[in-house]
Short mmCIF file of C-alpha atoms in Angstrom, two decimals:
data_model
loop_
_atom_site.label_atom_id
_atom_site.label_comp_id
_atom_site.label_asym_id
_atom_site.label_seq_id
_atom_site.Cartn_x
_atom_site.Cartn_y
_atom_site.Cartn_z
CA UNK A 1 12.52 15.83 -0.03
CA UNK A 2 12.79 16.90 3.52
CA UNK A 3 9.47 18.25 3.72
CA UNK A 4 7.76 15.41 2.08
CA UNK A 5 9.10 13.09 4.18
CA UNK A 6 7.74 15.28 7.17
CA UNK A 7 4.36 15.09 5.47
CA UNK A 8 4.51 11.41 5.51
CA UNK A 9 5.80 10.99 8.52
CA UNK A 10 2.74 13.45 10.30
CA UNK A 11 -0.18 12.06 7.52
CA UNK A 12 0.77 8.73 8.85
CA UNK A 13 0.70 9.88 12.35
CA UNK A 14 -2.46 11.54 11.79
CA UNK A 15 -4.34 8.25 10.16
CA UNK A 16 -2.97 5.96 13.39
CA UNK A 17 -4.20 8.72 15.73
CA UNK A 18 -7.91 8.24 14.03
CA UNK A 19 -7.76 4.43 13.23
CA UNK A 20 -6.41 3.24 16.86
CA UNK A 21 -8.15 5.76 18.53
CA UNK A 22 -11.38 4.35 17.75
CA UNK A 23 -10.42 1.16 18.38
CA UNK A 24 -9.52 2.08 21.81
CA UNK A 25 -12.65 4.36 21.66
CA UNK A 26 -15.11 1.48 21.27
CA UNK A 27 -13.34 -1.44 23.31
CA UNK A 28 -11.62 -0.19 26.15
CA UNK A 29 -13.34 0.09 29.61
CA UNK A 30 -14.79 3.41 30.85
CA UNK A 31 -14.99 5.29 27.40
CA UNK A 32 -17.73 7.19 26.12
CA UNK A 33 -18.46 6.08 22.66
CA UNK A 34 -17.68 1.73 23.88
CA UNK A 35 -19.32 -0.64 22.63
CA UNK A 36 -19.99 1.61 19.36
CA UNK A 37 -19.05 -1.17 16.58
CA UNK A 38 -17.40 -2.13 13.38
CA UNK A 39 -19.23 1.03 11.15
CA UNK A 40 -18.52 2.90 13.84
CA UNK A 41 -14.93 1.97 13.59
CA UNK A 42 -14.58 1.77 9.91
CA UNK A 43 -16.10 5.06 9.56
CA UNK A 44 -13.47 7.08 11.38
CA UNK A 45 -10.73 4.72 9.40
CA UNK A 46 -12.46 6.58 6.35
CA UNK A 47 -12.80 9.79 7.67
CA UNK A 48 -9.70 10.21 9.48
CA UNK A 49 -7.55 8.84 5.88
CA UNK A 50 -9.51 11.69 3.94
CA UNK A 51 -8.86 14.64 6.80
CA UNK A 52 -4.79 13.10 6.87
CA UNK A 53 -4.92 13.68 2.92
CA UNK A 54 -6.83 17.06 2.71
CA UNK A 55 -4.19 18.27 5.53
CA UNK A 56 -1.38 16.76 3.86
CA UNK A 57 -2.05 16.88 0.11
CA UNK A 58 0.12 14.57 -2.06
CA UNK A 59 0.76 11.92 0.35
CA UNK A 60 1.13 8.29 0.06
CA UNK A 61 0.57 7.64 3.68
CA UNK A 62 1.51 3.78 2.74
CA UNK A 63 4.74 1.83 1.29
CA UNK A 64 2.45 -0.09 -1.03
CA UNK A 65 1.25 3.12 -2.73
CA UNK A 66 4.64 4.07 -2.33
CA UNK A 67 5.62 1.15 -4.53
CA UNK A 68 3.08 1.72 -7.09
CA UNK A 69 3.87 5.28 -7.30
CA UNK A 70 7.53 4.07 -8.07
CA UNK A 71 6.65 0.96 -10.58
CA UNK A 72 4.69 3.97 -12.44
CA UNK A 73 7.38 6.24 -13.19
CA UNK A 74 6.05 8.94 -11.13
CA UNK A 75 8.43 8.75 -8.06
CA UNK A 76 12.30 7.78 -7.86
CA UNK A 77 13.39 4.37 -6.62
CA UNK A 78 15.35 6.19 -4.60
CA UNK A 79 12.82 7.47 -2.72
CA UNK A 80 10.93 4.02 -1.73
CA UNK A 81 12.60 3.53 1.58
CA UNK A 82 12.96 6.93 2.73
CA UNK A 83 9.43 7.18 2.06
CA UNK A 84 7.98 4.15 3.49
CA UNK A 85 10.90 4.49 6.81
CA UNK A 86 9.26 7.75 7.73
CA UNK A 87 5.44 6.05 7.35
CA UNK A 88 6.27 3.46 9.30
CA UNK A 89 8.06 5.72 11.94
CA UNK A 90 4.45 7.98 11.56
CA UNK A 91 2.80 4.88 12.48
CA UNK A 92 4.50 3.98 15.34
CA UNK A 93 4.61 7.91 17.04
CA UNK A 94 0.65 7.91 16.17
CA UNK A 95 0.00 4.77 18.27
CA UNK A 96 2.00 5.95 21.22
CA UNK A 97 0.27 9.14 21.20
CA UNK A 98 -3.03 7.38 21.34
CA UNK A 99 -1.56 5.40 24.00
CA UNK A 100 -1.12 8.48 25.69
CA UNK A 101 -4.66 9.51 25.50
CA UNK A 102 -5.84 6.39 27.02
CA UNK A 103 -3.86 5.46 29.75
CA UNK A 104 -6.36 5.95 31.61
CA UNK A 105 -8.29 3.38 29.83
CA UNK A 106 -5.73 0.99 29.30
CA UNK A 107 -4.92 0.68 33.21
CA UNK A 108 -9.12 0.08 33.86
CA UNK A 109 -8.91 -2.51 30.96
CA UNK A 110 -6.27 -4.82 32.21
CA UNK A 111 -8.18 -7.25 34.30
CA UNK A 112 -11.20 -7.34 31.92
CA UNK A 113 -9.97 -7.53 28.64
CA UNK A 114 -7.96 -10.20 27.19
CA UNK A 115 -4.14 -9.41 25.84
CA UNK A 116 -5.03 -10.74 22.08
CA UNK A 117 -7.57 -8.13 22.15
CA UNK A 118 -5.56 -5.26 23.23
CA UNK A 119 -3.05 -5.84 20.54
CA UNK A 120 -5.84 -5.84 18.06
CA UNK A 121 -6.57 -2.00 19.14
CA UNK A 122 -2.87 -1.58 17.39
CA UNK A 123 -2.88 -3.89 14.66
CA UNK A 124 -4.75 -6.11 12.67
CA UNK A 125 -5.19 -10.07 13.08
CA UNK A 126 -7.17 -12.59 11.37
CA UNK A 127 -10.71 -13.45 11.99
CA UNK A 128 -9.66 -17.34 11.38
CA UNK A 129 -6.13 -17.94 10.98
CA UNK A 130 -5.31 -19.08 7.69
CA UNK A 131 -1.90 -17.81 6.08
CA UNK A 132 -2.36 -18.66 2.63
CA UNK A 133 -6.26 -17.15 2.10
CA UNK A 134 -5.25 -14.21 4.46
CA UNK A 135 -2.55 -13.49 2.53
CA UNK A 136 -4.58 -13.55 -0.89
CA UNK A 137 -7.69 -11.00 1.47
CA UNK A 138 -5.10 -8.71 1.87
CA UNK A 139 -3.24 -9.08 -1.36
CA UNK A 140 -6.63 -8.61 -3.15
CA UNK A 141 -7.77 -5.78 -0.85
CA UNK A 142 -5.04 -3.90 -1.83
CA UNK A 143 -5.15 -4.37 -5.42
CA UNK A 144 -8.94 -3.00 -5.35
CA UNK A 145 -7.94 0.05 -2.90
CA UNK A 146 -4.75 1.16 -4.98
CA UNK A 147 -6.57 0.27 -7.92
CA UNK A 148 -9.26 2.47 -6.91
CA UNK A 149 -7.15 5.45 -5.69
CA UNK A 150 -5.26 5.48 -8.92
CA UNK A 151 -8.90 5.80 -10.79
CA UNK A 152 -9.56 8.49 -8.29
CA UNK A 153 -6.59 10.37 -8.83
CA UNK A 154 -7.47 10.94 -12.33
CA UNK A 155 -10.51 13.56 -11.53
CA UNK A 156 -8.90 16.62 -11.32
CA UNK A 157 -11.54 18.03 -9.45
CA UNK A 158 -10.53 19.76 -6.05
CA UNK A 159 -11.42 17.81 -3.02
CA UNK A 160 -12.47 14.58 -4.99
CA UNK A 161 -9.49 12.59 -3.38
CA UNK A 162 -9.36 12.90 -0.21
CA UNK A 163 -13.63 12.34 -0.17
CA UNK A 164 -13.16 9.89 -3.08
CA UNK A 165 -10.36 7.60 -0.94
CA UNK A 166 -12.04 7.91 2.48
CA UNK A 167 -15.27 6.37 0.45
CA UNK A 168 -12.76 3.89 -1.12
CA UNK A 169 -11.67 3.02 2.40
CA UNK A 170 -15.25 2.89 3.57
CA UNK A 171 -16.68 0.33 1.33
CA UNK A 172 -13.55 -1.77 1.51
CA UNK A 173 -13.58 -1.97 4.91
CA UNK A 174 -17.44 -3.13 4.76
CA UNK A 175 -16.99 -5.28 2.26
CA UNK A 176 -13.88 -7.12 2.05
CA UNK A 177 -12.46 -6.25 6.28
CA UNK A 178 -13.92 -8.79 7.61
CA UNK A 179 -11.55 -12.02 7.34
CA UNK A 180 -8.64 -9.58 8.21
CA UNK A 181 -9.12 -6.21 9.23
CA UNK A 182 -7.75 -5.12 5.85
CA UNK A 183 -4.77 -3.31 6.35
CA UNK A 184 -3.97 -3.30 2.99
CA UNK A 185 -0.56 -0.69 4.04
CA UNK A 186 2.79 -1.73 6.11
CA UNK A 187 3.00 1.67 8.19
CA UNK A 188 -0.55 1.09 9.57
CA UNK A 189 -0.09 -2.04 10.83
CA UNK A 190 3.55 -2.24 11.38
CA UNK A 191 3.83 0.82 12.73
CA UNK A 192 1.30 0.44 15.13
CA UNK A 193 2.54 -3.24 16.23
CA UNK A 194 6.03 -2.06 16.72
CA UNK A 195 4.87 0.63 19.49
CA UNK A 196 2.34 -2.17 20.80
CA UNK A 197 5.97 -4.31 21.47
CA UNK A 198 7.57 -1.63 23.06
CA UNK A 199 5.21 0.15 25.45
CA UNK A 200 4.33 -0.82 28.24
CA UNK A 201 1.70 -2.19 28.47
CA UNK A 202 0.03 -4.68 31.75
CA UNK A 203 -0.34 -7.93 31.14
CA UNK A 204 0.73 -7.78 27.47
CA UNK A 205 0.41 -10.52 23.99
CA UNK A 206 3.02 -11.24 21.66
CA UNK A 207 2.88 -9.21 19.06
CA UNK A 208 2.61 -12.17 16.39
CA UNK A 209 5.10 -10.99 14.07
CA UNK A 210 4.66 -13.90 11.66
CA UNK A 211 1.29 -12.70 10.62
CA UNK A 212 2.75 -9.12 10.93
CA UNK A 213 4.98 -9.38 8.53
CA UNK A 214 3.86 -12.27 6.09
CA UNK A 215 -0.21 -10.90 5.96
CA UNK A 216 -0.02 -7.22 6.31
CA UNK A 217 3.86 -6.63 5.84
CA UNK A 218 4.30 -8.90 2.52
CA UNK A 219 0.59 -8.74 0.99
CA UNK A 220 0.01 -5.30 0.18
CA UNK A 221 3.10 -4.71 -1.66
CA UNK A 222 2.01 -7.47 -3.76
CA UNK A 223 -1.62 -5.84 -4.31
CA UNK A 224 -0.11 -2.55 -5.22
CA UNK A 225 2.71 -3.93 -7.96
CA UNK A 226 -0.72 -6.23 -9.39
CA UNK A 227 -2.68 -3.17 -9.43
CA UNK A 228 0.03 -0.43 -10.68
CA UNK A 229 0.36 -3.20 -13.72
CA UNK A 230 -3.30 -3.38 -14.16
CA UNK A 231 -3.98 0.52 -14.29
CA UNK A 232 -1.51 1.17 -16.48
CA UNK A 233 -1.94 -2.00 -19.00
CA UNK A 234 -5.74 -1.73 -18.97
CA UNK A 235 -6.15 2.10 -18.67
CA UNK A 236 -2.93 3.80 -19.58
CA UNK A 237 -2.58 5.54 -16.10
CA UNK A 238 0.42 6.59 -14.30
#
């Protein structure tokens, strides 16, 4: 258990490292690749989740799939919090190691670019704040992407996951990320909002923990139990 917990801790890491580090990439003043946009970003969300899984291997990399994995028989109860502790924990060392890389950045950003913004390079936030219909976005994002990655998992072909979810992550992130920013997984934006609180940062937001925790904390957990139900009811899958 040691060693999976390891692997979830570092696959975690290793998604952050990708997914804030392109945020920072394409905001934050004096970087190459600014200015780059949304398929730029949501790109490297998708690539960076497949190389984090093809590293990794049998990963959940998120507490809702965590959940699901659990509700379908095919991980111990026991193992939820371990599992979703060392995620979170993943997320929060990848963020300060992106933090890290763009100091730099960071310091040449202060005066130019609003607080709310720089917390959005760690976690997500809502294009128009509305709890209830933010809730459901992220609740139904969730339910398609673990929905999906349980279809996916069924193809026993080598190297058909980790393309197969970064492609899942991809058109989700097109589609449905708008409203958002679809999280749609606790350790990627807790994670990263807990080591936005506690670096230190110039001129820093709140980190809006009732969104934090009611949108992406409460939502996706939601999503996966729906979809678990769903793929097993409609599909027989576990």
């Amino acid at each position: 258990m040691l060693h999976q917990l390891i692997a979830e801790f570092m696959g975690t890491a290793l998604m952050i490292i990708f997914g804030v580090g392109v945020h920072c990439s394409t905001v934050l003043k004096g970087t190459k690749y600014r200015g780059s946009g949304h398929i730029f970003a949501i790109t490297t969300w998708g690539f960076g989740i497949s190389i984090a899984l093809f590293i990794f291997g049998n990963v959940c990399i998120n507490p809702a799939m965590v959940l699901a994995q659990c509700l379908l028989g095919n991980l111990p109860w026991v193992d939820f919090i371990p599992y979703s502790v060392a995620e979170v924990l993943g997320g929060v060392i990848g963020s300060v190691i992106v933090w890290i890389m763009y100091a730099d950045h960071f310091k040449a950003s202060a005066d130019e670019i609003s607080p709310i913004t720089i917390r959005n390079l760690f976690c997500t936030s809502p294009a128009v704040r509305n709890l209830p219909r933010n809730f459901f976005v992220e609740f139904f994002d969730t339910f398609i992407f673990i929905s999906g990655i349980l279809a996916i998992s069924t193809v026993k072909t080598g190297g058909v996951v980790p393309i197969g979810v970064g492609l899942l992550v991809w058109a989700i992130g097109m589609g449905l990320g708008g409203p958002t920013g679809f999280a749609m997984n606790l350790a990627r934006d807790m994670g990263p909002r807990i080591a936005h609180a506690i670096l230190p940062i110039a001129n820093k937001a709140d980190s809006d923990w009732q969104y934090g925790i009611l949108v992406p904390g409460i939502a996706p957990f939601v999503g996966a139990a729906c979809a678990a139900w769903f793929m097993h009811g409609f599909f027989g899958i576990n």
